[in-house]
Amino acid sequence: MVSPHLAGERDTIWQQTAISTAITHNDPLAIASAVAWVGLLWRLLDGSVRDAIAGDIDVKRAGLLWYSGAYLLETIPTVMHIVARHGHQPVVAIETALNDTRDNDTVAAIVGAAMGDDDGRVFELVEAAVGRFVR
């Protein structure tokens, strides 16, 4: 929901979030929660993550800025940063999550979910990951 608005039209993100949520969860509390969640993601992306991407800061160095531990407000920026940098390279994205973050199992699981698995490569990567990506 957030990513398409980073480069373009920012004013419609709230309406689109509300409409998208209403399609599957037409309840005022669900819609409010979705808008709040997108607001949190937007603040993270429009600040720290956007700055890290613009400054070409790699994931490991960015982890020094906001940490990359098992805290939601560290995990989500880390995931978004990895997806923004490596969204076109699912294997590299997961390798980066495994090797360059502190809470690597959680971050890698979320990155893997974000990448999808259209051709089975993510599952193959996870199966092969045991001991392989630790440097």
JSON list of C-alpha atoms in Angstrom, two decimals:
[
{"chain": "A", "resi": 1, "resn": "MET", "atom": "CA", "xyz": [0.00, 0.00, 0.00]},
{"chain": "A", "resi": 2, "resn": "VAL", "atom": "CA", "xyz": [2.79, 2.40, 0.89]},
{"chain": "A", "resi": 3, "resn": "SER", "atom": "CA", "xyz": [5.49, 1.66, -1.67]},
{"chain": "A", "resi": 4, "resn": "PRO", "atom": "CA", "xyz": [3.68, 2.96, -4.79]},
{"chain": "A", "resi": 5, "resn": "HIS", "atom": "CA", "xyz": [3.12, 6.30, -3.10]},
{"chain": "A", "resi": 6, "resn": "LEU", "atom": "CA", "xyz": [6.77, 6.95, -2.30]},
{"chain": "A", "resi": 7, "resn": "ALA", "atom": "CA", "xyz": [7.59, 8.18, -5.77]},
{"chain": "A", "resi": 8, "resn": "GLY", "atom": "CA", "xyz": [4.31, 9.72, -6.73]},
{"chain": "A", "resi": 9, "resn": "GLU", "atom": "CA", "xyz": [0.91, 10.83, -5.50]},
{"chain": "A", "resi": 10, "resn": "ARG", "atom": "CA", "xyz": [0.98, 11.05, -1.72]},
{"chain": "A", "resi": 11, "resn": "ASP", "atom": "CA", "xyz": [-2.41, 12.59, -1.05]},
{"chain": "A", "resi": 12, "resn": "THR", "atom": "CA", "xyz": [-4.43, 9.53, -2.03]},
{"chain": "A", "resi": 13, "resn": "ILE", "atom": "CA", "xyz": [-2.71, 7.01, 0.23]},
{"chain": "A", "resi": 14, "resn": "TRP", "atom": "CA", "xyz": [-5.26, 7.47, 3.04]},
{"chain": "A", "resi": 15, "resn": "GLN", "atom": "CA", "xyz": [-8.31, 7.09, 0.80]},
{"chain": "A", "resi": 16, "resn": "GLN", "atom": "CA", "xyz": [-6.82, 4.09, -0.97]},
{"chain": "A", "resi": 17, "resn": "THR", "atom": "CA", "xyz": [-5.98, 2.44, 2.36]},
{"chain": "A", "resi": 18, "resn": "ALA", "atom": "CA", "xyz": [-9.52, 2.95, 3.64]},
{"chain": "A", "resi": 19, "resn": "ILE", "atom": "CA", "xyz": [-11.10, 1.64, 0.43]},
{"chain": "A", "resi": 20, "resn": "SER", "atom": "CA", "xyz": [-8.77, -1.37, 0.22]},
{"chain": "A", "resi": 21, "resn": "THR", "atom": "CA", "xyz": [-9.50, -2.29, 3.81]},
{"chain": "A", "resi": 22, "resn": "ALA", "atom": "CA", "xyz": [-13.24, -1.85, 3.41]},
{"chain": "A", "resi": 23, "resn": "ILE", "atom": "CA", "xyz": [-13.26, -4.36, 0.57]},
{"chain": "A", "resi": 24, "resn": "THR", "atom": "CA", "xyz": [-12.17, -7.21, 2.85]},
{"chain": "A", "resi": 25, "resn": "HIS", "atom": "CA", "xyz": [-12.85, -5.86, 6.37]},
{"chain": "A", "resi": 26, "resn": "ASN", "atom": "CA", "xyz": [-15.72, -3.40, 6.17]},
{"chain": "A", "resi": 27, "resn": "ASP", "atom": "CA", "xyz": [-15.62, -2.38, 9.81]},
{"chain": "A", "resi": 28, "resn": "PRO", "atom": "CA", "xyz": [-14.78, 1.09, 11.18]},
{"chain": "A", "resi": 29, "resn": "LEU", "atom": "CA", "xyz": [-12.18, -0.29, 13.63]},
{"chain": "A", "resi": 30, "resn": "ALA", "atom": "CA", "xyz": [-10.51, -2.37, 10.93]},
{"chain": "A", "resi": 31, "resn": "ILE", "atom": "CA", "xyz": [-10.35, 0.64, 8.60]},
{"chain": "A", "resi": 32, "resn": "ALA", "atom": "CA", "xyz": [-8.97, 2.88, 11.37]},
{"chain": "A", "resi": 33, "resn": "SER", "atom": "CA", "xyz": [-6.37, 0.25, 12.27]},
{"chain": "A", "resi": 34, "resn": "ALA", "atom": "CA", "xyz": [-5.28, -0.11, 8.65]},
{"chain": "A", "resi": 35, "resn": "VAL", "atom": "CA", "xyz": [-4.96, 3.66, 8.24]},
{"chain": "A", "resi": 36, "resn": "ALA", "atom": "CA", "xyz": [-2.94, 3.83, 11.47]},
{"chain": "A", "resi": 37, "resn": "TRP", "atom": "CA", "xyz": [-0.65, 0.99, 10.31]},
{"chain": "A", "resi": 38, "resn": "VAL", "atom": "CA", "xyz": [-0.09, 2.64, 6.94]},
{"chain": "A", "resi": 39, "resn": "GLY", "atom": "CA", "xyz": [0.60, 5.91, 8.78]},
{"chain": "A", "resi": 40, "resn": "LEU", "atom": "CA", "xyz": [3.30, 4.19, 10.82]},
{"chain": "A", "resi": 41, "resn": "LEU", "atom": "CA", "xyz": [4.85, 2.62, 7.73]},
{"chain": "A", "resi": 42, "resn": "TRP", "atom": "CA", "xyz": [4.65, 5.93, 5.89]},
{"chain": "A", "resi": 43, "resn": "ARG", "atom": "CA", "xyz": [6.51, 7.76, 8.67]},
{"chain": "A", "resi": 44, "resn": "LEU", "atom": "CA", "xyz": [9.21, 5.11, 8.70]},
{"chain": "A", "resi": 45, "resn": "LEU", "atom": "CA", "xyz": [9.60, 5.11, 4.93]},
{"chain": "A", "resi": 46, "resn": "ASP", "atom": "CA", "xyz": [9.34, 8.83, 4.48]},
{"chain": "A", "resi": 47, "resn": "GLY", "atom": "CA", "xyz": [12.06, 9.41, 7.05]},
{"chain": "A", "resi": 48, "resn": "SER", "atom": "CA", "xyz": [14.70, 6.91, 8.09]},
{"chain": "A", "resi": 49, "resn": "VAL", "atom": "CA", "xyz": [14.32, 4.37, 5.30]},
{"chain": "A", "resi": 50, "resn": "ARG", "atom": "CA", "xyz": [14.04, 6.96, 2.53]},
{"chain": "A", "resi": 51, "resn": "ASP", "atom": "CA", "xyz": [17.16, 8.69, 3.86]},
{"chain": "A", "resi": 52, "resn": "ALA", "atom": "CA", "xyz": [19.06, 5.40, 3.99]},
{"chain": "A", "resi": 53, "resn": "ILE", "atom": "CA", "xyz": [18.08, 4.56, 0.42]},
{"chain": "A", "resi": 54, "resn": "ALA", "atom": "CA", "xyz": [18.88, 8.07, -0.85]},
{"chain": "A", "resi": 55, "resn": "GLY", "atom": "CA", "xyz": [22.23, 7.94, 0.92]},
{"chain": "A", "resi": 56, "resn": "ASP", "atom": "CA", "xyz": [22.95, 4.49, -0.53]},
{"chain": "A", "resi": 57, "resn": "ILE", "atom": "CA", "xyz": [23.42, 3.14, 2.98]},
{"chain": "A", "resi": 58, "resn": "ASP", "atom": "CA", "xyz": [23.64, -0.64, 3.00]},
{"chain": "A", "resi": 59, "resn": "VAL", "atom": "CA", "xyz": [21.46, -2.74, 5.31]},
{"chain": "A", "resi": 60, "resn": "LYS", "atom": "CA", "xyz": [24.19, -3.51, 7.81]},
{"chain": "A", "resi": 61, "resn": "ARG", "atom": "CA", "xyz": [25.09, 0.20, 8.25]},
{"chain": "A", "resi": 62, "resn": "ALA", "atom": "CA", "xyz": [21.42, 1.18, 8.40]},
{"chain": "A", "resi": 63, "resn": "GLY", "atom": "CA", "xyz": [21.05, -1.30, 11.25]},
{"chain": "A", "resi": 64, "resn": "LEU", "atom": "CA", "xyz": [23.42, 0.90, 13.21]},
{"chain": "A", "resi": 65, "resn": "LEU", "atom": "CA", "xyz": [21.02, 3.83, 12.72]},
{"chain": "A", "resi": 66, "resn": "TRP", "atom": "CA", "xyz": [17.78, 2.16, 13.83]},
{"chain": "A", "resi": 67, "resn": "TYR", "atom": "CA", "xyz": [19.06, -1.24, 14.96]},
{"chain": "A", "resi": 68, "resn": "SER", "atom": "CA", "xyz": [17.55, -4.38, 13.46]},
{"chain": "A", "resi": 69, "resn": "GLY", "atom": "CA", "xyz": [16.51, -6.34, 16.50]},
{"chain": "A", "resi": 70, "resn": "ALA", "atom": "CA", "xyz": [13.32, -8.05, 17.56]},
{"chain": "A", "resi": 71, "resn": "TYR", "atom": "CA", "xyz": [11.35, -4.85, 18.09]},
{"chain": "A", "resi": 72, "resn": "LEU", "atom": "CA", "xyz": [8.60, -3.97, 15.62]},
{"chain": "A", "resi": 73, "resn": "LEU", "atom": "CA", "xyz": [9.88, -0.44, 15.05]},
{"chain": "A", "resi": 74, "resn": "GLU", "atom": "CA", "xyz": [13.29, -1.88, 14.16]},
{"chain": "A", "resi": 75, "resn": "THR", "atom": "CA", "xyz": [12.10, -4.90, 12.21]},
{"chain": "A", "resi": 76, "resn": "ILE", "atom": "CA", "xyz": [9.71, -3.06, 9.87]},
{"chain": "A", "resi": 77, "resn": "PRO", "atom": "CA", "xyz": [12.17, -0.37, 8.72]},
{"chain": "A", "resi": 78, "resn": "THR", "atom": "CA", "xyz": [14.77, -3.07, 8.18]},
{"chain": "A", "resi": 79, "resn": "VAL", "atom": "CA", "xyz": [12.38, -5.16, 6.09]},
{"chain": "A", "resi": 80, "resn": "MET", "atom": "CA", "xyz": [11.26, -2.13, 4.07]},
{"chain": "A", "resi": 81, "resn": "HIS", "atom": "CA", "xyz": [14.87, -1.11, 3.48]},
{"chain": "A", "resi": 82, "resn": "ILE", "atom": "CA", "xyz": [15.80, -4.58, 2.24]},
{"chain": "A", "resi": 83, "resn": "VAL", "atom": "CA", "xyz": [12.75, -4.78, -0.02]},
{"chain": "A", "resi": 84, "resn": "ALA", "atom": "CA", "xyz": [13.43, -1.28, -1.39]},
{"chain": "A", "resi": 85, "resn": "ARG", "atom": "CA", "xyz": [17.07, -2.11, -2.14]},
{"chain": "A", "resi": 86, "resn": "HIS", "atom": "CA", "xyz": [16.67, -5.71, -3.31]},
{"chain": "A", "resi": 87, "resn": "GLY", "atom": "CA", "xyz": [13.00, -6.18, -4.23]},
{"chain": "A", "resi": 88, "resn": "HIS", "atom": "CA", "xyz": [14.00, -7.17, -7.74]},
{"chain": "A", "resi": 89, "resn": "GLN", "atom": "CA", "xyz": [16.44, -9.81, -6.40]},
{"chain": "A", "resi": 90, "resn": "PRO", "atom": "CA", "xyz": [14.60, -12.21, -4.05]},
{"chain": "A", "resi": 91, "resn": "VAL", "atom": "CA", "xyz": [17.63, -14.36, -3.32]},
{"chain": "A", "resi": 92, "resn": "VAL", "atom": "CA", "xyz": [19.84, -11.35, -2.56]},
{"chain": "A", "resi": 93, "resn": "ALA", "atom": "CA", "xyz": [17.09, -9.89, -0.39]},
{"chain": "A", "resi": 94, "resn": "ILE", "atom": "CA", "xyz": [16.86, -13.03, 1.75]},
{"chain": "A", "resi": 95, "resn": "GLU", "atom": "CA", "xyz": [20.63, -13.44, 1.91]},
{"chain": "A", "resi": 96, "resn": "THR", "atom": "CA", "xyz": [20.88, -9.83, 3.08]},
{"chain": "A", "resi": 97, "resn": "ALA", "atom": "CA", "xyz": [18.19, -10.40, 5.71]},
{"chain": "A", "resi": 98, "resn": "LEU", "atom": "CA", "xyz": [19.99, -13.50, 6.96]},
{"chain": "A", "resi": 99, "resn": "ASN", "atom": "CA", "xyz": [23.50, -12.07, 6.96]},
{"chain": "A", "resi": 100, "resn": "ASP", "atom": "CA", "xyz": [23.15, -8.36, 7.70]},
{"chain": "A", "resi": 101, "resn": "THR", "atom": "CA", "xyz": [20.48, -8.06, 10.40]},
{"chain": "A", "resi": 102, "resn": "ARG", "atom": "CA", "xyz": [20.38, -8.88, 14.09]},
{"chain": "A", "resi": 103, "resn": "ASP", "atom": "CA", "xyz": [16.94, -10.53, 14.26]},
{"chain": "A", "resi": 104, "resn": "ASN", "atom": "CA", "xyz": [17.66, -12.34, 11.03]},
{"chain": "A", "resi": 105, "resn": "ASP", "atom": "CA", "xyz": [15.12, -15.16, 11.30]},
{"chain": "A", "resi": 106, "resn": "THR", "atom": "CA", "xyz": [12.19, -12.76, 11.72]},
{"chain": "A", "resi": 107, "resn": "VAL", "atom": "CA", "xyz": [13.47, -10.27, 9.14]},
{"chain": "A", "resi": 108, "resn": "ALA", "atom": "CA", "xyz": [14.20, -13.02, 6.60]},
{"chain": "A", "resi": 109, "resn": "ALA", "atom": "CA", "xyz": [10.74, -14.57, 7.09]},
{"chain": "A", "resi": 110, "resn": "ILE", "atom": "CA", "xyz": [9.02, -11.24, 6.47]},
{"chain": "A", "resi": 111, "resn": "VAL", "atom": "CA", "xyz": [11.27, -10.40, 3.53]},
{"chain": "A", "resi": 112, "resn": "GLY", "atom": "CA", "xyz": [10.56, -13.84, 2.07]},
{"chain": "A", "resi": 113, "resn": "ALA", "atom": "CA", "xyz": [6.83, -13.26, 2.41]},
{"chain": "A", "resi": 114, "resn": "ALA", "atom": "CA", "xyz": [7.19, -9.84, 0.77]},
{"chain": "A", "resi": 115, "resn": "MET", "atom": "CA", "xyz": [9.17, -11.32, -2.11]},
{"chain": "A", "resi": 116, "resn": "GLY", "atom": "CA", "xyz": [6.57, -13.98, -2.83]},
{"chain": "A", "resi": 117, "resn": "ASP", "atom": "CA", "xyz": [7.44, -17.32, -4.34]},
{"chain": "A", "resi": 118, "resn": "ASP", "atom": "CA", "xyz": [6.28, -17.36, -7.93]},
{"chain": "A", "resi": 119, "resn": "ASP", "atom": "CA", "xyz": [8.84, -19.88, -9.07]},
{"chain": "A", "resi": 120, "resn": "GLY", "atom": "CA", "xyz": [9.78, -21.80, -5.92]},
{"chain": "A", "resi": 121, "resn": "ARG", "atom": "CA", "xyz": [13.19, -20.14, -5.51]},
{"chain": "A", "resi": 122, "resn": "VAL", "atom": "CA", "xyz": [12.40, -18.77, -2.05]},
{"chain": "A", "resi": 123, "resn": "PHE", "atom": "CA", "xyz": [11.52, -22.22, -0.71]},
{"chain": "A", "resi": 124, "resn": "GLU", "atom": "CA", "xyz": [14.66, -23.68, -2.26]},
{"chain": "A", "resi": 125, "resn": "LEU", "atom": "CA", "xyz": [16.71, -20.89, -0.70]},
{"chain": "A", "resi": 126, "resn": "VAL", "atom": "CA", "xyz": [15.23, -21.47, 2.75]},
{"chain": "A", "resi": 127, "resn": "GLU", "atom": "CA", "xyz": [15.85, -25.20, 2.52]},
{"chain": "A", "resi": 128, "resn": "ALA", "atom": "CA", "xyz": [19.47, -24.58, 1.53]},
{"chain": "A", "resi": 129, "resn": "ALA", "atom": "CA", "xyz": [20.01, -21.81, 4.08]},
{"chain": "A", "resi": 130, "resn": "VAL", "atom": "CA", "xyz": [20.93, -23.94, 7.06]},
{"chain": "A", "resi": 131, "resn": "GLY", "atom": "CA", "xyz": [24.52, -22.95, 7.80]},
{"chain": "A", "resi": 132, "resn": "ARG", "atom": "CA", "xyz": [25.14, -21.58, 4.33]},
{"chain": "A", "resi": 133, "resn": "PHE", "atom": "CA", "xyz": [24.60, -17.86, 4.82]},
{"chain": "A", "resi": 134, "resn": "VAL", "atom": "CA", "xyz": [26.38, -17.35, 8.09]},
{"chain": "A", "resi": 135, "resn": "ARG", "atom": "CA", "xyz": [29.62, -15.53, 7.36]}
]
